[in-house]
Amino acid sequence: DIQMTQSPSMLSTSAGDRVTITCRASQRINSYLNWYQQKPGTAPKLLIYAASSLQRGVPSRFSGSGSGTDFTLTISSLQPEDFATYYCQQSYRTPYSFGQGTKLEIK
Amino acid sequence: QVQLVESGGGLVKPGGSLRLSCAASGFAFSDYYMSWIRQAPGKGLEWVAYITSGGTTMDYADSVKGRFTISRDNTNYSLSLQMNSLRAEDTAVYFCARDRVKWGGPYYFDFWGQGILVTVSS
């Protein structure tokens, strides 16, 4: 099975900050990597698919990069509504797997 | 617009059974794979199962293999998850999610239901 490891697990940040979250796969997954945002009590929302493609309707301050085993999600300038938990997910092969999540907290 | 609405959750005793349903609307249901994903209280996301667009192939996480069965009814735009031999560790919010389109392309979960809570406890 493919293990996904995110870092950091938690990040205290401020509105306006640039934030980078990393995700590492235990084996090569090409670009089969997606990013989701989840707010408390709601379903996850797809932000980025295929490592770097922005899902329709997602603000351009979100971007993704990487290939192989190492990936990043970048938020260029944090907005108040971006404080949430972020998950990476590999879709290279089943069992699909998610990272453990990165929670963005207000500093 | 795409909508996925889960139902059938609740409290069940260990060893018991429960059947979840997901009603889909707003898209060509039979063109898409569908998945179930769960989230234990305060924990991360765990993929549970998927089913191909025609319902001919299914795959499961090891943690549920042999106990859970995913199925679909393309006529009625419905997805189901039959859960047997339930354990305390199956307690979670269960989400149905739209998976890949049948003719290929990127694989991701682009639409999710609101989730339904399943609690396994005596």
Coordinates of C-alpha atoms in Angstrom, one line a residue:
Chain A
D1 CA 0.0 0.0 0.0
I2 CA 1.1 3.6 -0.6
Q3 CA 1.6 5.7 2.5
M4 CA 1.2 9.5 2.3
T5 CA 3.0 11.7 4.8
Q6 CA 2.1 15.4 5.2
S7 CA 4.1 18.0 7.0
P8 CA 3.6 19.9 9.1
S9 CA 0.6 18.4 10.9
M10 CA -0.3 21.8 12.3
L11 CA 0.6 25.3 11.3
S12 CA -0.1 28.6 13.2
T13 CA -0.3 31.3 10.6
S14 CA -1.7 34.7 9.9
A15 CA -3.9 36.1 7.2
G16 CA -1.7 37.4 4.4
D17 CA 1.0 34.7 5.0
R18 CA 2.3 32.5 2.3
V19 CA 1.9 28.9 3.3
T20 CA 3.4 25.7 1.9
I21 CA 2.3 22.2 2.9
T22 CA 4.3 19.2 1.7
C23 CA 3.2 15.7 1.0
R24 CA 5.4 12.7 0.4
A25 CA 4.4 9.3 -1.1
S26 CA 6.1 6.1 0.0
Q27 CA 6.5 5.2 -3.7
R28 CA 6.4 7.0 -7.0
I29 CA 2.8 8.1 -8.0
N30 CA 3.7 10.2 -11.0
S31 CA 1.2 13.1 -10.8
Y32 CA -1.7 11.2 -9.3
L33 CA -2.0 13.5 -6.4
N34 CA -4.9 15.6 -5.2
W35 CA -5.4 18.2 -2.5
Y36 CA -8.6 18.8 -0.5
Q37 CA -9.7 21.4 2.1
Q38 CA -12.0 20.4 4.9
K39 CA -13.7 22.7 7.4
P40 CA -15.3 21.4 10.6
G41 CA -18.5 19.6 10.1
T42 CA -18.4 19.7 6.3
A43 CA -17.3 17.4 3.5
P44 CA -13.8 17.8 2.0
K45 CA -13.6 20.1 -1.1
L46 CA -11.3 19.3 -4.0
L47 CA -8.8 22.1 -4.6
I48 CA -6.0 20.7 -6.8
Y49 CA -6.0 17.5 -9.0
A50 CA -3.3 15.8 -10.9
A51 CA -0.7 17.5 -8.7
S52 CA -1.0 21.0 -10.2
S53 CA -4.4 21.5 -11.9
L54 CA -6.7 24.0 -10.2
Q55 CA -10.3 22.7 -9.7
R56 CA -12.9 24.9 -11.3
G57 CA -14.1 27.7 -8.9
V58 CA -11.0 27.4 -6.6
P59 CA -9.2 30.8 -6.1
S60 CA -5.9 31.2 -7.9
R61 CA -4.1 31.8 -4.6
F62 CA -4.0 28.0 -4.3
S63 CA -1.4 26.1 -6.4
G64 CA 0.1 22.7 -6.4
S65 CA 3.4 21.3 -7.7
G66 CA 5.5 18.1 -7.7
S67 CA 5.7 14.7 -9.3
G68 CA 7.0 11.3 -8.4
T69 CA 7.1 11.2 -4.6
D70 CA 7.2 14.9 -3.4
F71 CA 4.4 17.4 -3.7
T72 CA 3.5 20.8 -2.3
L73 CA 0.4 22.8 -1.8
T74 CA 1.0 26.6 -1.7
I75 CA -1.5 29.3 -0.6
S76 CA 0.0 32.5 -1.8
S77 CA -1.8 34.9 0.6
L78 CA -3.9 33.3 3.3
Q79 CA -7.5 34.6 3.6
P80 CA -9.6 34.2 6.7
E81 CA -11.7 31.5 5.0
D82 CA -8.6 29.4 4.3
F83 CA -8.2 28.3 8.0
A84 CA -9.1 24.7 7.7
T85 CA -7.5 21.2 7.4
Y86 CA -5.8 20.2 4.2
Y87 CA -5.3 16.6 3.0
C88 CA -3.3 15.2 0.1
Q89 CA -4.5 12.0 -1.6
Q90 CA -2.9 9.6 -4.0
S91 CA -5.1 8.2 -6.8
Y92 CA -2.3 6.2 -8.4
R93 CA -3.6 2.8 -7.2
T94 CA -6.0 1.4 -4.7
P95 CA -6.2 1.4 -1.8
Y96 CA -6.4 5.1 -2.3
S97 CA -4.8 6.8 0.6
F98 CA -4.8 10.2 2.3
G99 CA -2.2 12.1 4.2
Q100 CA -2.9 12.6 7.9
G101 CA -3.9 16.2 7.4
T102 CA -2.5 19.7 8.0
K103 CA -4.5 22.0 10.2
L104 CA -4.0 25.7 9.6
E105 CA -4.7 27.7 12.8
I106 CA -4.8 31.4 13.4
K107 CA -1.7 32.7 15.1
Chain B
Q1 CA -26.1 20.9 -9.9
V2 CA -24.4 17.8 -8.7
Q3 CA -25.9 16.5 -5.4
L4 CA -25.1 13.5 -3.3
V5 CA -27.2 12.8 -0.3
E6 CA -26.4 9.9 2.1
S7 CA -28.9 8.2 4.4
G8 CA -29.2 5.1 6.6
G9 CA -26.7 5.9 9.3
G10 CA -27.3 5.5 13.0
L11 CA -26.4 3.5 16.1
V12 CA -25.7 -0.2 15.8
K13 CA -24.4 -2.9 18.1
P14 CA -21.0 -4.6 17.5
G15 CA -21.6 -7.5 15.1
G16 CA -24.7 -5.8 13.6
S17 CA -25.4 -4.6 10.1
L18 CA -26.4 -1.4 8.5
R19 CA -27.0 -0.3 4.9
L20 CA -26.1 3.2 3.7
S21 CA -27.5 4.8 0.6
C22 CA -26.5 7.7 -1.5
A23 CA -28.9 9.4 -3.8
A24 CA -27.2 11.1 -6.7
S25 CA -28.6 13.9 -9.0
G26 CA -27.4 16.5 -11.4
F27 CA -25.1 14.4 -13.5
A28 CA -25.0 11.3 -15.6
F29 CA -24.6 8.8 -12.8
S30 CA -23.8 5.8 -15.0
D31 CA -20.8 7.6 -16.5
Y32 CA -18.9 7.8 -13.2
Y33 CA -17.2 5.5 -10.7
M34 CA -18.3 6.1 -7.2
S35 CA -16.6 5.7 -3.8
W36 CA -17.3 5.6 -0.1
I37 CA -14.9 7.4 2.2
R38 CA -15.1 7.6 6.0
Q39 CA -13.7 9.7 8.7
A40 CA -13.6 8.5 12.3
P41 CA -14.3 11.2 14.9
G42 CA -11.4 13.7 15.1
K43 CA -9.4 11.6 12.6
G44 CA -8.4 11.8 9.0
L45 CA -9.9 10.4 5.8
E46 CA -10.0 6.7 4.9
W47 CA -11.1 5.4 1.5
V48 CA -13.4 2.5 2.0
A49 CA -14.6 1.2 -1.4
Y50 CA -15.2 2.0 -5.1
I51 CA -17.4 0.6 -7.8
T52 CA -17.0 1.1 -11.5
S53 CA -19.5 3.0 -13.6
G54 CA -21.3 -0.2 -14.8
G55 CA -21.2 -1.8 -11.4
T56 CA -19.1 -4.8 -12.6
T57 CA -15.9 -4.2 -10.6
M58 CA -15.5 -3.2 -6.9
D59 CA -12.5 -2.7 -4.7
Y60 CA -12.2 -2.4 -1.0
A61 CA -9.9 -1.3 1.8
D62 CA -8.4 -4.2 3.6
S63 CA -10.1 -3.0 6.8
V64 CA -13.5 -3.7 5.4
K65 CA -12.9 -6.4 2.8
G66 CA -15.3 -9.4 3.4
R67 CA -17.6 -7.3 5.6
F68 CA -18.7 -4.4 3.4
T69 CA -20.3 -4.6 -0.1
I70 CA -20.7 -1.6 -2.4
S71 CA -23.4 -1.7 -5.1
R72 CA -25.2 0.7 -7.3
D73 CA -28.5 1.1 -9.2
N74 CA -27.9 3.2 -12.3
T75 CA -31.6 3.3 -13.1
N76 CA -32.4 5.0 -9.8
Y77 CA -29.2 7.0 -9.5
S78 CA -28.4 5.3 -6.2
L79 CA -25.2 4.0 -4.5
S80 CA -25.2 1.7 -1.5
L81 CA -22.9 0.3 1.1
Q82 CA -24.0 -2.8 3.0
M83 CA -22.0 -3.1 6.2
N84 CA -22.0 -6.4 8.1
S85 CA -20.1 -7.6 11.2
L86 CA -19.6 -4.0 12.3
R87 CA -16.9 -3.2 14.8
A88 CA -16.3 -0.2 17.1
E89 CA -13.5 0.9 14.8
D90 CA -16.1 1.3 12.0
T91 CA -17.6 4.3 13.8
A92 CA -17.2 7.2 11.5
V93 CA -18.9 9.7 9.2
Y94 CA -19.3 8.0 5.9
F95 CA -19.2 10.1 2.7
C96 CA -20.2 9.0 -0.8
A97 CA -18.1 10.7 -3.4
R98 CA -18.0 11.0 -7.2
D99 CA -14.9 9.2 -8.5
R100 CA -13.4 9.2 -12.0
V101 CA -15.4 9.4 -15.3
K102 CA -15.5 6.0 -17.1
W103 CA -13.6 7.1 -20.2
G104 CA -10.5 8.1 -18.3
G105 CA -8.8 11.3 -17.2
P106 CA -7.5 12.4 -13.9
Y107 CA -8.7 10.4 -10.9
Y108 CA -10.1 12.5 -8.0
F109 CA -13.2 12.9 -5.8
D110 CA -14.8 16.1 -7.1
F111 CA -18.2 16.0 -5.4
W112 CA -19.0 14.7 -1.9
G113 CA -22.1 14.1 0.0
Q114 CA -22.6 15.8 3.4
G115 CA -21.8 12.6 5.2
I116 CA -23.7 10.3 7.5
L117 CA -22.7 9.2 11.0
V118 CA -22.4 5.5 11.8
T119 CA -21.9 4.6 15.5
V120 CA -21.0 1.1 16.5
S121 CA -21.5 0.7 20.2
S122 CA -23.1 -1.6 22.7

